[in-house]
PDB file of C-alpha atoms and ligand atoms in Angstrom:
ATOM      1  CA  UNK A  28      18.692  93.486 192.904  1.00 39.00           C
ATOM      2  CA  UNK A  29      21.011  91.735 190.222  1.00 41.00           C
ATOM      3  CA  UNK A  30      24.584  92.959 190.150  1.00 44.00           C
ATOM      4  CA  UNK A  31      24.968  94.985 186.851  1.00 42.00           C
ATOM      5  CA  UNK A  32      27.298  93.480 184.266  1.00 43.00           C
ATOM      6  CA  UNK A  33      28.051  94.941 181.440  1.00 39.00           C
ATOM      7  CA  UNK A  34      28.507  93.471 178.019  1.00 36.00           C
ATOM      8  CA  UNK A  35      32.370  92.893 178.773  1.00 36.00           C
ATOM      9  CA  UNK A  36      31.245  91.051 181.952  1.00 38.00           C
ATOM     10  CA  UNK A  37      32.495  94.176 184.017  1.00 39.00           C
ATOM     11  CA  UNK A  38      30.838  94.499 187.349  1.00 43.00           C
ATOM     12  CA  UNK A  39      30.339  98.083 188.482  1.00 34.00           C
ATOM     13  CA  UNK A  40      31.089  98.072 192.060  1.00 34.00           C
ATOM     14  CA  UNK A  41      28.854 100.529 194.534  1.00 34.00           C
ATOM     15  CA  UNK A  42      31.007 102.112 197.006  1.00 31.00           C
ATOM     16  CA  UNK A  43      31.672  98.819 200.039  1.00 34.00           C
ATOM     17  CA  UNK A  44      34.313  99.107 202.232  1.00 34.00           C
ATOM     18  CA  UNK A  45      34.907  96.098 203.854  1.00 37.00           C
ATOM     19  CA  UNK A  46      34.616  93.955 200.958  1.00 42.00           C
ATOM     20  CA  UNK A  47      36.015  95.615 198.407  1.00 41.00           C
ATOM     21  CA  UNK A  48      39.406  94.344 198.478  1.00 44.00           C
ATOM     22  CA  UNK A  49      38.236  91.102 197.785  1.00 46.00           C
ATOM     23  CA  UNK A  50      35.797  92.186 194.982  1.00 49.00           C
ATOM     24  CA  UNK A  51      38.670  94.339 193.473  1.00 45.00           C
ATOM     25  CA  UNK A  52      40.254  91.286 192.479  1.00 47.00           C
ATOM     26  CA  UNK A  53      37.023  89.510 191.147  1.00 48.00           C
ATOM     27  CA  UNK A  54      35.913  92.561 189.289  1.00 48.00           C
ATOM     28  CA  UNK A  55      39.440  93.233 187.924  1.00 44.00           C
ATOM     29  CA  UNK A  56      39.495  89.495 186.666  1.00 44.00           C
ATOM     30  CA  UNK A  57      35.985  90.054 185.178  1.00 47.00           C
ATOM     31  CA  UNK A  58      36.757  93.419 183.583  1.00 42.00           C
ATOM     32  CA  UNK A  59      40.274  92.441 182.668  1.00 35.00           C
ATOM     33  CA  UNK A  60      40.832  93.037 178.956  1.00 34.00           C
ATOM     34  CA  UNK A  61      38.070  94.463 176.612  1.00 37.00           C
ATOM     35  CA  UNK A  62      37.395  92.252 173.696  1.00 48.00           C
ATOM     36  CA  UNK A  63      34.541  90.648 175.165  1.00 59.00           C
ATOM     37  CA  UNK A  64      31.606  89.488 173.048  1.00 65.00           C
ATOM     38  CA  UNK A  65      27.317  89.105 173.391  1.00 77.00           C
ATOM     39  CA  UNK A  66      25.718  86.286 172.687  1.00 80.00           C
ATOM     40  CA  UNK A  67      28.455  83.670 170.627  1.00 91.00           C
ATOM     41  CA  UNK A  68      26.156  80.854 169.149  1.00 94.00           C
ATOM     42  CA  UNK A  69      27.866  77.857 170.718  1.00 95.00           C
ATOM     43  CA  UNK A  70      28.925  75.045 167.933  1.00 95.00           C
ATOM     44  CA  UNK A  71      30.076  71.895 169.093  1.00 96.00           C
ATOM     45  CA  UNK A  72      32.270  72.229 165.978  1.00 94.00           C
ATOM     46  CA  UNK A  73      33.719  75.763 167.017  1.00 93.00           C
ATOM     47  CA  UNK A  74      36.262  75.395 170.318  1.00 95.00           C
ATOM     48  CA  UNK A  75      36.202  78.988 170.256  1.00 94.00           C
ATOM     49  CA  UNK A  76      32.189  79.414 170.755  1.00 94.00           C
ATOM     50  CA  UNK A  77      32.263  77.065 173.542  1.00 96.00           C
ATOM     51  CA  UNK A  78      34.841  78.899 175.457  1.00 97.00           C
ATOM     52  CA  UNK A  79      33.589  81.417 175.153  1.00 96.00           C
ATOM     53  CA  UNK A  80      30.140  80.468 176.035  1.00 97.00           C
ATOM     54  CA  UNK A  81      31.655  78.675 179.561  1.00 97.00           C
ATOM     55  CA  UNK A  82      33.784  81.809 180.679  1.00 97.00           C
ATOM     56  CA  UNK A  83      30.743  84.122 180.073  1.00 96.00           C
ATOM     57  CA  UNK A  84      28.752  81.639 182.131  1.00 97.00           C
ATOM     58  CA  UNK A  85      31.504  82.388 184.676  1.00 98.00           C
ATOM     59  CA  UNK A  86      31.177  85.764 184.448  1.00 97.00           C
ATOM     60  CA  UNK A  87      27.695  85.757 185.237  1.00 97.00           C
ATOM     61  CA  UNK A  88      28.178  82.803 188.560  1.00 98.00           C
ATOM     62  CA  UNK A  89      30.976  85.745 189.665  1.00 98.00           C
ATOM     63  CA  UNK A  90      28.146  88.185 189.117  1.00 97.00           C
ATOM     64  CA  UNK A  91      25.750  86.520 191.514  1.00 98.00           C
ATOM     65  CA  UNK A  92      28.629  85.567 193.800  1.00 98.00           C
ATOM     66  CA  UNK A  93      30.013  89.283 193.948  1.00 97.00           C
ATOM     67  CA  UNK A  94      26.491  90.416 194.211  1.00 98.00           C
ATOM     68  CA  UNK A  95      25.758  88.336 197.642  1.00 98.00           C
ATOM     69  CA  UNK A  96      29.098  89.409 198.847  1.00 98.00           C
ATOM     70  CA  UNK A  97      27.893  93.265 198.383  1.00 97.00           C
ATOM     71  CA  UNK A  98      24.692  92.353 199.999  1.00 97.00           C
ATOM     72  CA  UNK A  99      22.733  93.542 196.806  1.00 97.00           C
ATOM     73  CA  UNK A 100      21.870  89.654 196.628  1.00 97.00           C
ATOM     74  CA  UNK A 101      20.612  88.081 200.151  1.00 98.00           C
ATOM     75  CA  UNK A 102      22.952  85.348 200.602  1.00 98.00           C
ATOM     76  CA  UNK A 103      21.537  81.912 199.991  1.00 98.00           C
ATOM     77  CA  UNK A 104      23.636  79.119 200.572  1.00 98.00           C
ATOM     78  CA  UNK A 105      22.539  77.293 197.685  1.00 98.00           C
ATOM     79  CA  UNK A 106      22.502  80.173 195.112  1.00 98.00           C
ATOM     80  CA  UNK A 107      26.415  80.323 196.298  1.00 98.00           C
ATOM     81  CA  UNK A 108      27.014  76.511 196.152  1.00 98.00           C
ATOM     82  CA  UNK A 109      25.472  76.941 192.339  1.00 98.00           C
ATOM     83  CA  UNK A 110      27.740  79.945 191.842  1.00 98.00           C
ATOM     84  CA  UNK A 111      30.694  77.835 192.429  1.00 98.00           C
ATOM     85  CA  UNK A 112      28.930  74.913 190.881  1.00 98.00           C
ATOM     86  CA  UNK A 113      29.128  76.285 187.507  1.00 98.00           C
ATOM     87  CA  UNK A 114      32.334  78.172 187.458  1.00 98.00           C
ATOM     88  CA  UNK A 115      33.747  74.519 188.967  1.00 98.00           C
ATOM     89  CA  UNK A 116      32.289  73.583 185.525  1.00 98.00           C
ATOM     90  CA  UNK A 117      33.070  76.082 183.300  1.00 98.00           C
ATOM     91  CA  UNK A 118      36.931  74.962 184.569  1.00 98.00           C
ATOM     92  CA  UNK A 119      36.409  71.596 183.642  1.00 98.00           C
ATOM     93  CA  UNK A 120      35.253  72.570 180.272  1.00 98.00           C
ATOM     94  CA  UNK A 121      38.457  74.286 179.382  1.00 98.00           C
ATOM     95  CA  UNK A 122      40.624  71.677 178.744  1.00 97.00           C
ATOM     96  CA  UNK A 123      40.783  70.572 175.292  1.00 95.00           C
ATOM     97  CA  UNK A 124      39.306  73.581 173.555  1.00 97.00           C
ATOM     98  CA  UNK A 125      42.508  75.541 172.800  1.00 96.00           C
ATOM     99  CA  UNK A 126      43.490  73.203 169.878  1.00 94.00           C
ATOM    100  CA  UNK A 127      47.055  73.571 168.421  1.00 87.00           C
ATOM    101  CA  UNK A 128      46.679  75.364 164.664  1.00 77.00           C
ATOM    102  CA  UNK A 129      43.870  78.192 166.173  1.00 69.00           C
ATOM    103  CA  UNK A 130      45.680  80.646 167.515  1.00 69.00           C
ATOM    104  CA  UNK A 131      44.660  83.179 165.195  1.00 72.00           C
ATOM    105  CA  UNK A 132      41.092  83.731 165.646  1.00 76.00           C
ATOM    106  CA  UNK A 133      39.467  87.188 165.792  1.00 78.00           C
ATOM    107  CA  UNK A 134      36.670  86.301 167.571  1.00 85.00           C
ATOM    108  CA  UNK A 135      38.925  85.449 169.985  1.00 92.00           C
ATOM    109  CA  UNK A 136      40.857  87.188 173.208  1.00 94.00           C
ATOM    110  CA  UNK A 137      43.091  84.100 174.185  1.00 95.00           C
ATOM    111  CA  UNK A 138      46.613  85.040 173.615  1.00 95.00           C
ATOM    112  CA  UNK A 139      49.345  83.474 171.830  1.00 94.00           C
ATOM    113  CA  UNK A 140      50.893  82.048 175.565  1.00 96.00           C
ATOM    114  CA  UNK A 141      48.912  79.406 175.663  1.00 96.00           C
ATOM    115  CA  UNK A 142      50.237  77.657 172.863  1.00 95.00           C
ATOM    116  CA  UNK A 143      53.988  79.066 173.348  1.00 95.00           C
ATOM    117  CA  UNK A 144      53.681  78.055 176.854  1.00 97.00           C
ATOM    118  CA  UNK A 145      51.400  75.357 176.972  1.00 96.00           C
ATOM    119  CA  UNK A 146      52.987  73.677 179.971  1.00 98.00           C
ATOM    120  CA  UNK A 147      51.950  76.801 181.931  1.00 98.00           C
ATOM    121  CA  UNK A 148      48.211  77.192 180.717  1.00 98.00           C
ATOM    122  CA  UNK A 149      48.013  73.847 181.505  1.00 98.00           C
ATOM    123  CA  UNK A 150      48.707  73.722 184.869  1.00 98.00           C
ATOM    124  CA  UNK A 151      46.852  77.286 185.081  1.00 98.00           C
ATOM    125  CA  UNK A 152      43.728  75.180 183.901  1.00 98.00           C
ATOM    126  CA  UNK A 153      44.180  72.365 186.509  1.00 98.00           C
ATOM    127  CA  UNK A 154      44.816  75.268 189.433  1.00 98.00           C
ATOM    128  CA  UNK A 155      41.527  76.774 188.328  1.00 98.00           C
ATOM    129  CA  UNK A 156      39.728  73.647 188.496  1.00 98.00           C
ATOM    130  CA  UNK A 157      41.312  72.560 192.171  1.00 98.00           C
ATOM    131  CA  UNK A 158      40.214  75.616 193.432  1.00 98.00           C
ATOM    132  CA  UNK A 159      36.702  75.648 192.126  1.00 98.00           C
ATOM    133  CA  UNK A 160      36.501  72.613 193.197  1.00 98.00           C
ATOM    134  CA  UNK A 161      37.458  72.988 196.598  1.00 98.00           C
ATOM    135  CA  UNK A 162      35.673  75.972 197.059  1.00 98.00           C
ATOM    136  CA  UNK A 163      32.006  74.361 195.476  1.00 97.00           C
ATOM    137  CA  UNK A 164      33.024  71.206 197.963  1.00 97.00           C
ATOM    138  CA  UNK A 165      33.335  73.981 201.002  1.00 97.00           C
ATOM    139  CA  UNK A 166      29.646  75.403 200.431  1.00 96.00           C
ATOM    140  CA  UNK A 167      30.020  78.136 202.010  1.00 98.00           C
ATOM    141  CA  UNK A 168      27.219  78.619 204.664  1.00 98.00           C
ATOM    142  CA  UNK A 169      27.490  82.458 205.099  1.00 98.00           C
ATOM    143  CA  UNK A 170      28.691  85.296 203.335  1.00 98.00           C
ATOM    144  CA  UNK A 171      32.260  84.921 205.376  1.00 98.00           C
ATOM    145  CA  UNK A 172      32.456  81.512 204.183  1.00 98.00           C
ATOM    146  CA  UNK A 173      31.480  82.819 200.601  1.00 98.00           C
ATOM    147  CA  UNK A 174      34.116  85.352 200.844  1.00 98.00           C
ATOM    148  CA  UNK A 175      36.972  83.272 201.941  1.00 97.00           C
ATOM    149  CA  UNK A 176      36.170  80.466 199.182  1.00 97.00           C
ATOM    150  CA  UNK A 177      35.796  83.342 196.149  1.00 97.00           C
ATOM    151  CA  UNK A 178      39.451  84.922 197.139  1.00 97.00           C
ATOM    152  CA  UNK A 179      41.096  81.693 195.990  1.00 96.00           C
ATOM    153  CA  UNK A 180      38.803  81.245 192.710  1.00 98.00           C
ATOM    154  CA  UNK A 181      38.995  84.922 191.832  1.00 97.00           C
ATOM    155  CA  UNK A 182      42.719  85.052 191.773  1.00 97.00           C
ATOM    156  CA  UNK A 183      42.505  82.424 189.247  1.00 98.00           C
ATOM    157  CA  UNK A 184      40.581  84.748 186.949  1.00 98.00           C
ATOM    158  CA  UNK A 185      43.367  87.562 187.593  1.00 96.00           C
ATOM    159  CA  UNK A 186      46.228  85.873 186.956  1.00 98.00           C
ATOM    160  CA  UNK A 187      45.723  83.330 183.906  1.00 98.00           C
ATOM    161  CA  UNK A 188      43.973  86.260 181.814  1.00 98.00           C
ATOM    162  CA  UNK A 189      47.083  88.512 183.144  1.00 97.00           C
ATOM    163  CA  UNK A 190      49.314  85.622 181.377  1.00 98.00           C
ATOM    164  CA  UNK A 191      47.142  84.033 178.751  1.00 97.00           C
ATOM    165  CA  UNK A 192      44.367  86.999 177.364  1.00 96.00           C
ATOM    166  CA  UNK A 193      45.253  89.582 174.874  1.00 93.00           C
ATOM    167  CA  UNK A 194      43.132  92.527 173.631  1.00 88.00           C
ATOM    168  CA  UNK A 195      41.648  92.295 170.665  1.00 78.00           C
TER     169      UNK A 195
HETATM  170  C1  HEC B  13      43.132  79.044 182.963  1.00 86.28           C
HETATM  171  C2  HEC B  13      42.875  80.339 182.380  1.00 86.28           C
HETATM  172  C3  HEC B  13      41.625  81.114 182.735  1.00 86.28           C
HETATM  173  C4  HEC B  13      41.004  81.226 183.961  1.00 86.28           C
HETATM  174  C5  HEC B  13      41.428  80.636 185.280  1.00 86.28           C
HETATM  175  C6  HEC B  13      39.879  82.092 183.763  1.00 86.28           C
HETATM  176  N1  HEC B  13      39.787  82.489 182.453  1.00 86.28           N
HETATM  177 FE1  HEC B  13      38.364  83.719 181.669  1.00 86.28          FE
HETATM  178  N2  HEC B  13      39.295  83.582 179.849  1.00 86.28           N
HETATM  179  C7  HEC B  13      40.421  82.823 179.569  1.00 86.28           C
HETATM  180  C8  HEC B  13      40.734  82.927 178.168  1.00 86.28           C
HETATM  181  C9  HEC B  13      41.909  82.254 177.454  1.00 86.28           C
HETATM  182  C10 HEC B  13      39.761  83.773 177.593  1.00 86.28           C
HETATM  183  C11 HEC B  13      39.639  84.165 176.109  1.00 86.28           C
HETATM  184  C12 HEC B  13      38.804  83.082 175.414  1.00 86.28           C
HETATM  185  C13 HEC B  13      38.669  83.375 173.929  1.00 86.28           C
HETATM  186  O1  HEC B  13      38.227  84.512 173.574  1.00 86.28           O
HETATM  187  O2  HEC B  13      39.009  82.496 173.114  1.00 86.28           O
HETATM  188  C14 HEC B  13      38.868  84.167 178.696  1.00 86.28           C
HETATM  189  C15 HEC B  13      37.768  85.009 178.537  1.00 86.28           C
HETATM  190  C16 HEC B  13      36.916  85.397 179.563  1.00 86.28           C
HETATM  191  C17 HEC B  13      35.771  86.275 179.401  1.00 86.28           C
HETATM  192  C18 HEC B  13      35.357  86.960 178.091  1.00 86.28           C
HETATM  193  C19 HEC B  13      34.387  86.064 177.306  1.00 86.28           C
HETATM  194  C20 HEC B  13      33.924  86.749 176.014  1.00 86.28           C
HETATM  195  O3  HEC B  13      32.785  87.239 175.999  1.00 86.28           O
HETATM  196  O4  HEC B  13      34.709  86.833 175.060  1.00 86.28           O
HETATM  197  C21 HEC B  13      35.169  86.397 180.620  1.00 86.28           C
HETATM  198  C22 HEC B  13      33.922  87.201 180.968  1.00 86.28           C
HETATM  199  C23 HEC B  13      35.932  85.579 181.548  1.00 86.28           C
HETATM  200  N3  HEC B  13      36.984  84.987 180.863  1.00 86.28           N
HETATM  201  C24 HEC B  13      35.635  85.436 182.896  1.00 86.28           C
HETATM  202  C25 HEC B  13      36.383  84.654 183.787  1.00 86.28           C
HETATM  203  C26 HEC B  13      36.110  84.558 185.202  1.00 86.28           C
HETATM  204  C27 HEC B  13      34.986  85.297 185.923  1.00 86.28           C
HETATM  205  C28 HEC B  13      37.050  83.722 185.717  1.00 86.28           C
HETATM  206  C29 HEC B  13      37.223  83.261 187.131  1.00 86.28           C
HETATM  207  C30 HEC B  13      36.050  82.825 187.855  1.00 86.28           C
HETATM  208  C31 HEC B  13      37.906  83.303 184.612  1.00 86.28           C
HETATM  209  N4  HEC B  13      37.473  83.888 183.476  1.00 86.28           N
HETATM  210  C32 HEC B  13      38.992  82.452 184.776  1.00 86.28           C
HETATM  211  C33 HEC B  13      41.164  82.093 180.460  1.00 86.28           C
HETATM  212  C34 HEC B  13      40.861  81.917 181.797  1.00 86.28           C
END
């Protein structure tokens, strides 16, 4: 059965004790901030359509990820290597699509921090793709492993929208 995510990219968690600690701060990170949007054509001319595009393919690798780690998903170990595959990639897409002079943008959620503060979303950015990319190079071979690895990516998700989303 396929985790359910909404259109924000919220993951309704079933009542799971032992995990749930570590899928409250996935889902939080998912569900953080409304303002989320369907289907945004990607345009290799729009930054905002393709980051869009690459954080709701995140949402959707977290979604299969959280989904194993319920045990609504058998675990596979390379369904969960190509979870972390592609939110290791939607990291290294970031960079490069917040250009200076788009900060207003209603499409958009990303707040005015990252510009203001652009020393700090940057090195937010290169955290979240060190610890995609350690976690993808771990490849998990059990849900334990799984678990362990998503902690460190998920807290990524937490804390740069925390600093760097706003509602819109
Ligand atoms: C380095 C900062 C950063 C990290 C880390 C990060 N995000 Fe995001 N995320 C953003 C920003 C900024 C936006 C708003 C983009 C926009 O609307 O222009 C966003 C938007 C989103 C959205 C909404 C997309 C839409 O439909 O508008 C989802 C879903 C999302 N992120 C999921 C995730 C998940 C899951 C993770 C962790 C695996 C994650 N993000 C990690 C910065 C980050």
């Amino acid at each position: 059965m396929l985790p359910e995510v909404s259109s924000t990219g919220e993951i309704f968690l079933k009542n799971s004790t032992r995990i749930f600690t570590i899928l409250a701060s996935a889902a939080f990170a998912v569900s953080a901030y409304a303002g989320s949007h369907n289907l945004v054509t990607a345009d290799v001319n729009d930054p905002v359509s393709l980051r869009i595009n690459l954080m709701q393919n995140a949402g959707a690798a977290t979604g299969l990820a959280s989904g194993m780690m319920k045990g609504n998903i058998p675990f596979d170990p390379i369904a969960a290597q190509a979870a972390l595959a592609t939110i290791n990639t939607a990291a290294l897409g970031l960079p490069g699509l917040f250009p200076a002079g788009m900060e207003e943008n209603m499409r958009s959620s990303a707040g005015p921090a990252i510009w203001s503060d652009a020393a700090g979303f940057n090195s937010a950015m290169a955290k979240f793709i060190s610890d995609t990319g350690a976690a993808k190079s771990s490849a998990p071979a059990s849900v334990e492993e799984l678990q362990a690895a998503f902690a460190a990516v998920g807290a990524n998700c937490q804390a740069c929208h925390k600093a760097y989303r706003i509602k819109r």
